[in-house]
PDB file of C-alpha atoms in Angstrom:
ATOM      1  CA  MET F1310      81.332-106.854-122.259  1.00 48.00           C
ATOM      2  CA  ALA F1311      79.368-104.424-119.955  1.00 48.00           C
ATOM      3  CA  THR F1312      82.629-103.921-118.003  1.00 50.00           C
ATOM      4  CA  ASN F1313      84.436-103.345-121.164  1.00 52.00           C
ATOM      5  CA  ALA F1314      81.938-100.963-122.244  1.00 50.00           C
ATOM      6  CA  ALA F1315      82.132 -99.066-119.110  1.00 50.00           C
ATOM      7  CA  ASN F1316      85.771 -98.791-119.234  1.00 52.00           C
ATOM      8  CA  LEU F1317      85.518 -97.333-122.788  1.00 50.00           C
ATOM      9  CA  ARG F1318      83.341 -94.763-121.533  1.00 54.00           C
ATOM     10  CA  ARG F1319      85.474 -93.814-118.484  1.00 56.00           C
ATOM     11  CA  PRO F1320      87.404 -90.621-119.475  1.00 55.00           C
ATOM     12  CA  ILE F1321      90.998 -91.207-119.860  1.00 56.00           C
ATOM     13  CA  PRO F1322      93.411 -89.102-117.509  1.00 65.00           C
ATOM     14  CA  GLU F1323      94.971 -87.153-120.556  1.00 79.00           C
ATOM     15  CA  ALA F1324      91.628 -86.084-121.803  1.00 80.00           C
ATOM     16  CA  ALA F1325      90.581 -84.902-118.389  1.00 79.00           C
ATOM     17  CA  VAL F1326      93.768 -82.897-117.997  1.00 77.00           C
ATOM     18  CA  ILE F1327      93.217 -81.153-121.383  1.00 80.00           C
ATOM     19  CA  ARG F1328      89.634 -80.378-120.356  1.00 84.00           C
ATOM     20  CA  GLU F1329      90.647 -78.942-116.964  1.00 83.00           C
ATOM     21  CA  ALA F1330      93.240 -76.757-118.892  1.00 80.00           C
ATOM     22  CA  VAL F1331      90.931 -75.496-121.418  1.00 83.00           C
ATOM     23  CA  ALA F1332      88.310 -74.608-118.672  1.00 86.00           C
ATOM     24  CA  ARG F1333      90.659 -72.791-116.649  1.00 82.00           C
ATOM     25  CA  ARG F1334      91.930 -70.591-119.486  1.00 85.00           C
ATOM     26  CA  VAL F1335      88.326 -69.932-120.545  1.00 86.00           C
ATOM     27  CA  ALA F1336      87.357 -68.822-116.926  1.00 87.00           C
ATOM     28  CA  LEU F1337      90.581 -66.524-116.890  1.00 82.00           C
ATOM     29  CA  ALA F1338      89.476 -64.982-120.217  1.00 85.00           C
ATOM     30  CA  ARG F1339      86.088 -64.215-118.859  1.00 86.00           C
ATOM     31  CA  GLU F1340      87.296 -62.397-115.877  1.00 87.00           C
ATOM     32  CA  GLN F1341      86.774 -58.522-115.801  1.00 89.00           C
ATOM     33  CA  ALA F1342      89.667 -56.181-115.549  1.00 89.00           C
ATOM     34  CA  PRO F1343      89.767 -53.647-112.681  1.00 89.00           C
ATOM     35  CA  ALA F1344      87.500 -50.693-113.248  1.00 87.00           C
ATOM     36  CA  ASP F1345      90.495 -48.364-113.526  1.00 87.00           C
ATOM     37  CA  ALA F1346      92.545 -50.482-116.014  1.00 90.00           C
ATOM     38  CA  HIS F1347      92.172 -49.522-119.592  1.00 90.00           C
ATOM     39  CA  GLY F1348      94.047 -50.553-122.775  1.00 94.00           C
ATOM     40  CA  PRO F1349      94.698 -48.145-125.789  1.00 96.00           C
ATOM     41  CA  ALA F1350      91.617 -46.593-127.472  1.00 94.00           C
ATOM     42  CA  LEU F1351      89.957 -48.412-130.446  1.00 93.00           C
ATOM     43  CA  GLN F1352      91.393 -46.022-133.047  1.00 94.00           C
ATOM     44  CA  PHE F1353      94.880 -46.982-132.041  1.00 94.00           C
ATOM     45  CA  LEU F1354      94.116 -50.774-131.919  1.00 94.00           C
ATOM     46  CA  LEU F1355      92.632 -50.403-135.618  1.00 92.00           C
ATOM     47  CA  GLY F1356      95.967 -48.562-136.545  1.00 91.00           C
ATOM     48  CA  GLU F1357      97.785 -51.807-135.812  1.00 93.00           C
ATOM     49  CA  MET F1358      96.102 -53.633-138.797  1.00 90.00           C
ATOM     50  CA  LEU F1359      98.002 -51.464-141.197  1.00 84.00           C
ATOM     51  CA  THR F1360     101.402 -52.509-139.732  1.00 83.00           C
ATOM     52  CA  PRO F1361     101.654 -55.888-141.834  1.00 79.00           C
ATOM     53  CA  LEU F1362     101.997 -53.874-145.020  1.00 79.00           C
ATOM     54  CA  GLU F1363     105.243 -52.258-143.825  1.00 79.00           C
ATOM     55  CA  PRO F1364     107.430 -54.561-145.856  1.00 77.00           C
ATOM     56  CA  ILE F1365     105.559 -53.482-148.844  1.00 77.00           C
ATOM     57  CA  ARG F1366     105.569 -49.708-148.173  1.00 78.00           C
ATOM     58  CA  ARG F1367     109.424 -50.067-147.650  1.00 79.00           C
ATOM     59  CA  GLN F1368     109.919 -51.075-151.190  1.00 78.00           C
ATOM     60  CA  PHE F1369     108.667 -47.559-152.268  1.00 76.00           C
ATOM     61  CA  ARG F1370     110.918 -45.747-149.907  1.00 80.00           C
ATOM     62  CA  GLU F1371     114.610 -44.482-149.776  1.00 77.00           C
ATOM     63  CA  PRO F1372     116.745 -47.424-148.664  1.00 80.00           C
ATOM     64  CA  PHE F1373     117.134 -47.517-145.178  1.00 85.00           C
ATOM     65  CA  GLU F1374     120.606 -48.038-143.657  1.00 89.00           C
ATOM     66  CA  LEU F1375     122.217 -47.476-140.324  1.00 95.00           C
ATOM     67  CA  PRO F1376     125.673 -45.745-140.118  1.00 95.00           C
ATOM     68  CA  ARG F1377     128.472 -48.030-139.115  1.00 97.00           C
ATOM     69  CA  SER F1378     128.800 -48.480-135.343  1.00 97.00           C
ATOM     70  CA  ALA F1379     131.748 -46.917-133.713  1.00 95.00           C
ATOM     71  CA  HIS F1380     131.248 -49.441-130.895  1.00 93.00           C
ATOM     72  CA  PRO F1381     129.894 -52.723-131.952  1.00 97.00           C
ATOM     73  CA  ARG F1382     127.778 -54.665-129.377  1.00 98.00           C
ATOM     74  CA  VAL F1383     126.466 -58.070-128.825  1.00 98.00           C
ATOM     75  CA  VAL F1384     122.642 -57.999-128.758  1.00 98.00           C
ATOM     76  CA  MET F1385     120.116 -60.421-128.004  1.00 98.00           C
ATOM     77  CA  LEU F1386     116.574 -59.645-129.538  1.00 98.00           C
ATOM     78  CA  LEU F1387     113.525 -61.066-127.422  1.00 98.00           C
ATOM     79  CA  PRO F1388     110.302 -61.180-129.609  1.00 98.00           C
ATOM     80  CA  GLY F1389     106.780 -60.077-128.294  1.00 97.00           C
ATOM     81  CA  PHE F1390     104.143 -62.354-126.963  1.00 97.00           C
ATOM     82  CA  GLY F1391     102.881 -64.891-129.453  1.00 96.00           C
ATOM     83  CA  THR F1392     105.612 -64.093-132.000  1.00 96.00           C
ATOM     84  CA  HIS F1393     108.565 -65.827-133.318  1.00 96.00           C
ATOM     85  CA  PRO F1394     112.076 -64.200-133.641  1.00 96.00           C
ATOM     86  CA  PHE F1395     111.583 -64.147-137.435  1.00 95.00           C
ATOM     87  CA  ARG F1396     109.166 -61.042-136.710  1.00 94.00           C
ATOM     88  CA  MET F1397     112.332 -59.235-135.506  1.00 97.00           C
ATOM     89  CA  ARG F1398     114.518 -60.312-138.466  1.00 96.00           C
ATOM     90  CA  TYR F1399     114.611 -56.891-140.324  1.00 95.00           C
ATOM     91  CA  MET F1400     115.784 -55.150-137.081  1.00 97.00           C
ATOM     92  CA  ALA F1401     118.455 -57.867-136.730  1.00 98.00           C
ATOM     93  CA  GLU F1402     119.783 -57.442-140.384  1.00 97.00           C
ATOM     94  CA  GLN F1403     119.936 -53.765-140.021  1.00 97.00           C
ATOM     95  CA  LEU F1404     122.028 -53.966-136.758  1.00 98.00           C
ATOM     96  CA  GLU F1405     124.289 -56.633-138.213  1.00 98.00           C
ATOM     97  CA  ARG F1406     125.089 -54.263-141.056  1.00 97.00           C
ATOM     98  CA  ALA F1407     125.905 -51.640-138.761  1.00 98.00           C
ATOM     99  CA  GLY F1408     128.518 -54.058-137.177  1.00 98.00           C
ATOM    100  CA  HIS F1409     126.701 -55.409-134.216  1.00 98.00           C
ATOM    101  CA  LYS F1410     126.451 -59.168-133.429  1.00 98.00           C
ATOM    102  CA  VAL F1411     122.774 -60.056-133.053  1.00 98.00           C
ATOM    103  CA  LYS F1412     121.618 -63.083-131.637  1.00 98.00           C
ATOM    104  CA  ARG F1413     118.170 -64.726-131.190  1.00 96.00           C
ATOM    105  CA  TRP F1414     116.884 -65.762-127.850  1.00 97.00           C
ATOM    106  CA  GLY F1415     116.614 -69.279-128.583  1.00 95.00           C
ATOM    107  CA  LEU F1416     113.152 -70.196-127.416  1.00 96.00           C
ATOM    108  CA  GLY F1417     111.244 -69.884-130.709  1.00 96.00           C
ATOM    109  CA  PHE F1418     107.596 -68.425-130.092  1.00 97.00           C
ATOM    110  CA  ASN F1419     107.064 -66.370-126.940  1.00 97.00           C
ATOM    111  CA  PHE F1420     104.178 -68.131-125.312  1.00 96.00           C
ATOM    112  CA  GLY F1421     104.589 -66.564-121.994  1.00 95.00           C
ATOM    113  CA  PRO F1422     106.991 -67.077-118.955  1.00 94.00           C
ATOM    114  CA  THR F1423     107.608 -70.318-117.321  1.00 94.00           C
ATOM    115  CA  GLU F1424     110.492 -71.541-114.883  1.00 93.00           C
ATOM    116  CA  ALA F1425     111.750 -73.728-117.876  1.00 95.00           C
ATOM    117  CA  ASN F1426     111.923 -71.123-120.573  1.00 95.00           C
ATOM    118  CA  PHE F1427     113.488 -68.753-118.082  1.00 95.00           C
ATOM    119  CA  ALA F1428     116.147 -71.497-117.271  1.00 96.00           C
ATOM    120  CA  LEU F1429     116.943 -71.780-121.003  1.00 97.00           C
ATOM    121  CA  LEU F1430     116.949 -68.194-121.633  1.00 97.00           C
ATOM    122  CA  GLU F1431     119.523 -67.731-118.742  1.00 97.00           C
ATOM    123  CA  LYS F1432     121.653 -70.598-120.116  1.00 97.00           C
ATOM    124  CA  ARG F1433     121.572 -69.066-123.719  1.00 98.00           C
ATOM    125  CA  LEU F1434     122.773 -65.645-122.113  1.00 98.00           C
ATOM    126  CA  LYS F1435     125.480 -67.262-120.465  1.00 98.00           C
ATOM    127  CA  GLN F1436     126.555 -69.022-123.510  1.00 98.00           C
ATOM    128  CA  ILE F1437     126.468 -65.816-125.476  1.00 98.00           C
ATOM    129  CA  HIS F1438     128.498 -63.908-122.866  1.00 98.00           C
ATOM    130  CA  GLN F1439     131.017 -66.614-122.681  1.00 98.00           C
ATOM    131  CA  ARG F1440     131.404 -66.905-126.443  1.00 97.00           C
ATOM    132  CA  TYR F1441     131.991 -63.115-127.206  1.00 97.00           C
ATOM    133  CA  GLY F1442     133.565 -62.169-123.828  1.00 96.00           C
ATOM    134  CA  GLN F1443     131.549 -59.122-123.188  1.00 96.00           C
ATOM    135  CA  GLU F1444     128.135 -58.179-121.438  1.00 98.00           C
ATOM    136  CA  VAL F1445     125.074 -58.546-123.722  1.00 98.00           C
ATOM    137  CA  VAL F1446     122.532 -55.790-124.600  1.00 98.00           C
ATOM    138  CA  LEU F1447     118.983 -57.097-124.398  1.00 98.00           C
ATOM    139  CA  VAL F1448     116.445 -55.864-126.588  1.00 98.00           C
ATOM    140  CA  GLY F1449     112.880 -56.752-125.713  1.00 98.00           C
ATOM    141  CA  TRP F1450     109.697 -56.132-127.752  1.00 98.00           C
ATOM    142  CA  SER F1451     106.582 -55.978-125.755  1.00 98.00           C
ATOM    143  CA  LEU F1452     106.483 -59.267-123.444  1.00 97.00           C
ATOM    144  CA  GLY F1453     109.999 -59.756-124.698  1.00 98.00           C
ATOM    145  CA  GLY F1454     110.899 -56.756-122.838  1.00 98.00           C
ATOM    146  CA  VAL F1455     109.458 -58.047-119.466  1.00 97.00           C
ATOM    147  CA  PHE F1456     111.577 -61.211-119.996  1.00 97.00           C
ATOM    148  CA  ALA F1457     114.565 -58.965-120.732  1.00 98.00           C
ATOM    149  CA  ARG F1458     114.152 -57.134-117.542  1.00 98.00           C
ATOM    150  CA  GLU F1459     113.626 -60.292-115.248  1.00 97.00           C
ATOM    151  CA  ILE F1460     116.747 -61.864-116.769  1.00 97.00           C
ATOM    152  CA  ALA F1461     118.818 -58.772-116.158  1.00 98.00           C
ATOM    153  CA  LYS F1462     117.717 -58.822-112.568  1.00 97.00           C
ATOM    154  CA  ARG F1463     118.807 -62.361-112.180  1.00 96.00           C
ATOM    155  CA  ASN F1464     122.192 -61.935-114.127  1.00 97.00           C
ATOM    156  CA  PRO F1465     123.131 -58.241-114.176  1.00 98.00           C
ATOM    157  CA  GLU F1466     126.898 -59.316-114.532  1.00 98.00           C
ATOM    158  CA  LEU F1467     126.115 -60.647-118.045  1.00 98.00           C
ATOM    159  CA  VAL F1468     123.999 -57.501-119.206  1.00 98.00           C
ATOM    160  CA  ALA F1469     125.316 -54.462-120.444  1.00 98.00           C
ATOM    161  CA  LYS F1470     121.869 -52.714-121.084  1.00 98.00           C
ATOM    162  CA  VAL F1471     118.215 -53.415-121.176  1.00 98.00           C
ATOM    163  CA  ILE F1472     116.163 -51.805-124.043  1.00 98.00           C
ATOM    164  CA  THR F1473     112.314 -52.206-123.938  1.00 98.00           C
ATOM    165  CA  MET F1474     109.955 -51.529-126.695  1.00 98.00           C
ATOM    166  CA  GLY F1475     106.245 -51.338-125.875  1.00 98.00           C
ATOM    167  CA  SER F1476     106.798 -53.606-122.801  1.00 98.00           C
ATOM    168  CA  PRO F1477     103.989 -53.590-120.161  1.00 97.00           C
ATOM    169  CA  PHE F1478     106.308 -53.212-117.137  1.00 97.00           C
ATOM    170  CA  SER F1479     104.375 -50.543-115.104  1.00 97.00           C
ATOM    171  CA  GLY F1480     101.128 -50.038-113.541  1.00 96.00           C
ATOM    172  CA  THR F1481      98.215 -52.670-113.753  1.00 96.00           C
ATOM    173  CA  PRO F1482      99.029 -55.671-115.970  1.00 95.00           C
ATOM    174  CA  TYR F1483      95.450 -55.290-117.550  1.00 96.00           C
ATOM    175  CA  ALA F1484      96.257 -51.884-119.131  1.00 96.00           C
ATOM    176  CA  ASN F1485      96.503 -53.478-122.652  1.00 96.00           C
ATOM    177  CA  ASN F1486      94.283 -54.995-125.156  1.00 96.00           C
ATOM    178  CA  ALA F1487      95.842 -58.443-125.184  1.00 95.00           C
ATOM    179  CA  TRP F1488      95.360 -59.709-121.553  1.00 94.00           C
ATOM    180  CA  ARG F1489      92.488 -61.947-122.302  1.00 95.00           C
ATOM    181  CA  ILE F1490      94.492 -63.814-125.215  1.00 94.00           C
ATOM    182  CA  TYR F1491      97.281 -64.146-122.693  1.00 95.00           C
ATOM    183  CA  HIS F1492      95.090 -65.938-120.224  1.00 93.00           C
ATOM    184  CA  LEU F1493      93.841 -68.155-122.963  1.00 92.00           C
ATOM    185  CA  VAL F1494      97.460 -69.121-124.143  1.00 92.00           C
ATOM    186  CA  THR F1495      99.463 -69.274-120.895  1.00 93.00           C
ATOM    187  CA  GLY F1496      96.749 -70.484-118.435  1.00 92.00           C
ATOM    188  CA  HIS F1497      97.788 -68.070-115.701  1.00 91.00           C
ATOM    189  CA  SER F1498      96.684 -64.584-114.808  1.00 92.00           C
ATOM    190  CA  VAL F1499      98.618 -61.553-115.857  1.00 93.00           C
ATOM    191  CA  GLU F1500      98.585 -60.743-112.060  1.00 91.00           C
ATOM    192  CA  GLN F1501     100.269 -63.919-111.193  1.00 89.00           C
ATOM    193  CA  PRO F1502     102.970 -64.914-113.716  1.00 89.00           C
ATOM    194  CA  PRO F1503     104.923 -67.902-112.580  1.00 89.00           C
ATOM    195  CA  VAL F1504     108.561 -66.269-112.574  1.00 86.00           C
ATOM    196  CA  VAL F1505     107.931 -62.592-112.428  1.00 84.00           C
ATOM    197  CA  GLU F1506     107.634 -61.130-108.927  1.00 79.00           C
ATOM    198  CA  ASP F1507     107.782 -57.231-109.470  1.00 92.00           C
ATOM    199  CA  ARG F1508     107.495 -56.119-113.205  1.00 94.00           C
ATOM    200  CA  ALA F1509     108.052 -52.545-112.241  1.00 96.00           C
ATOM    201  CA  ALA F1510     111.451 -53.051-110.262  1.00 97.00           C
ATOM    202  CA  LYS F1511     114.082 -51.820-112.265  1.00 98.00           C
ATOM    203  CA  PRO F1512     117.014 -54.034-113.054  1.00 98.00           C
ATOM    204  CA  PRO F1513     120.487 -53.099-111.595  1.00 98.00           C
ATOM    205  CA  VAL F1514     121.861 -52.110-115.244  1.00 98.00           C
ATOM    206  CA  GLU F1515     120.927 -49.158-117.260  1.00 98.00           C
ATOM    207  CA  THR F1516     117.416 -49.677-118.565  1.00 98.00           C
ATOM    208  CA  VAL F1517     115.529 -47.809-121.348  1.00 98.00           C
ATOM    209  CA  ALA F1518     111.924 -47.767-122.157  1.00 98.00           C
ATOM    210  CA  ILE F1519     110.992 -47.065-125.724  1.00 98.00           C
ATOM    211  CA  TRP F1520     107.284 -46.422-126.043  1.00 98.00           C
ATOM    212  CA  SER F1521     104.708 -44.740-128.401  1.00 98.00           C
ATOM    213  CA  PRO F1522     101.480 -42.819-127.828  1.00 97.00           C
ATOM    214  CA  ARG F1523     100.226 -44.676-131.049  1.00 96.00           C
ATOM    215  CA  ASP F1524     100.494 -47.920-129.470  1.00 98.00           C
ATOM    216  CA  GLY F1525      97.420 -50.006-129.923  1.00 97.00           C
ATOM    217  CA  ILE F1526      98.116 -52.836-127.581  1.00 97.00           C
ATOM    218  CA  VAL F1527      99.926 -51.713-124.564  1.00 98.00           C
ATOM    219  CA  SER F1528      98.975 -48.625-122.637  1.00 97.00           C
ATOM    220  CA  PRO F1529     101.695 -45.874-123.270  1.00 97.00           C
ATOM    221  CA  ARG F1530     101.811 -45.328-119.308  1.00 97.00           C
ATOM    222  CA  SER F1531     102.623 -48.975-118.896  1.00 98.00           C
ATOM    223  CA  SER F1532     105.434 -48.993-121.620  1.00 98.00           C
ATOM    224  CA  CYS F1533     106.945 -45.658-120.654  1.00 98.00           C
ATOM    225  CA  GLY F1534     107.038 -46.240-116.948  1.00 98.00           C
ATOM    226  CA  ARG F1535     107.863 -43.814-114.092  1.00 97.00           C
ATOM    227  CA  ALA F1536     111.047 -42.406-112.574  1.00 96.00           C
ATOM    228  CA  GLY F1537     112.843 -45.129-110.755  1.00 97.00           C
ATOM    229  CA  GLU F1538     111.267 -47.988-112.798  1.00 98.00           C
ATOM    230  CA  ARG F1539     113.739 -47.370-115.892  1.00 98.00           C
ATOM    231  CA  ASP F1540     116.700 -44.967-116.315  1.00 98.00           C
ATOM    232  CA  ARG F1541     115.289 -43.112-119.418  1.00 98.00           C
ATOM    233  CA  ALA F1542     112.223 -43.229-121.650  1.00 98.00           C
ATOM    234  CA  ILE F1543     111.893 -42.510-125.341  1.00 98.00           C
ATOM    235  CA  ALA F1544     108.936 -41.634-127.097  1.00 98.00           C
ATOM    236  CA  LEU F1545     108.297 -42.799-130.877  1.00 98.00           C
ATOM    237  CA  ARG F1546     105.366 -42.505-133.233  1.00 95.00           C
ATOM    238  CA  CYS F1547     105.112 -46.068-134.324  1.00 95.00           C
ATOM    239  CA  THR F1548     102.351 -48.588-133.660  1.00 96.00           C
ATOM    240  CA  HIS F1549     102.847 -51.456-131.234  1.00 97.00           C
ATOM    241  CA  LEU F1550     103.661 -53.923-134.138  1.00 96.00           C
ATOM    242  CA  GLY F1551     105.892 -51.431-135.706  1.00 94.00           C
ATOM    243  CA  PHE F1552     108.361 -51.598-132.821  1.00 97.00           C
ATOM    244  CA  ALA F1553     109.742 -54.661-134.503  1.00 94.00           C
ATOM    245  CA  ASN F1554     110.540 -53.358-137.977  1.00 92.00           C
ATOM    246  CA  SER F1555     110.118 -49.553-138.212  1.00 93.00           C
ATOM    247  CA  ALA F1556     112.961 -47.235-139.211  1.00 94.00           C
ATOM    248  CA  GLU F1557     112.499 -44.999-135.979  1.00 95.00           C
ATOM    249  CA  ALA F1558     112.459 -48.073-133.780  1.00 97.00           C
ATOM    250  CA  ILE F1559     115.596 -49.399-135.173  1.00 97.00           C
ATOM    251  CA  GLU F1560     117.422 -46.046-135.215  1.00 98.00           C
ATOM    252  CA  ALA F1561     116.296 -45.656-131.546  1.00 98.00           C
ATOM    253  CA  VAL F1562     117.895 -48.917-130.722  1.00 98.00           C
ATOM    254  CA  ALA F1563     121.074 -48.216-132.698  1.00 98.00           C
ATOM    255  CA  GLN F1564     121.497 -44.944-130.870  1.00 98.00           C
ATOM    256  CA  GLU F1565     121.123 -46.572-127.424  1.00 98.00           C
ATOM    257  CA  LEU F1566     123.887 -49.167-128.337  1.00 98.00           C
ATOM    258  CA  GLU F1567     126.182 -46.332-129.165  1.00 97.00           C
ATOM    259  CA  ARG F1568     125.410 -44.800-125.693  1.00 94.00           C
ATOM    260  CA  LEU F1569     127.126 -47.556-123.935  1.00 87.00           C
TER     261      LEU F1569
END
């Protein structure tokens, strides 16, 4: 009986693994960012709280509609960190009404980069390219844009263009207001992602960075980038969350699709 009681008190391996993972994440979240790393000011972070009301506000405006595309493209939308492709549905609907073929990235929620989900994403890109017989435009929101840039570096022959929206690809990875949450969820540091070697290196295809000075999550300097890290940068006035469904962001993406 004593032996059995001792066995019951002995931690099972699964529980030990879980405790270790939680402890690692908490330790990462407690780290201090470099002294010169700063996310957007509090006023812009607070401004993000009004963005979820956008679908309601939209009901009281003139109907939004893109002009019909003269050059329909195949587009893959990549959602931001912690979000599902559903959050980009309004953008997808508008681009499809304009004549484009819009595809999801196929990974569900974006919980950060791993070798496994990058392999699945590459497989998805190849399938779309083969099905439609043309290069795919990658449109990535926030961390989704970092994914898009890396996938384009690995598969430039499959990608027509990369468009990032509020994506933290330049400068220190701590220049945002979400890095602690990122550490808690992914279990790795923003400085050492498992599959991203050089975030700032430009993919060998046309790369456009859409950014906003009103971004409350990612530093505008990080999402705008420097010359050589992207081909062009376009400034909007929306919030970080607004990149997914604001009229100006959708129009900016649509215009870039026509520039190919």
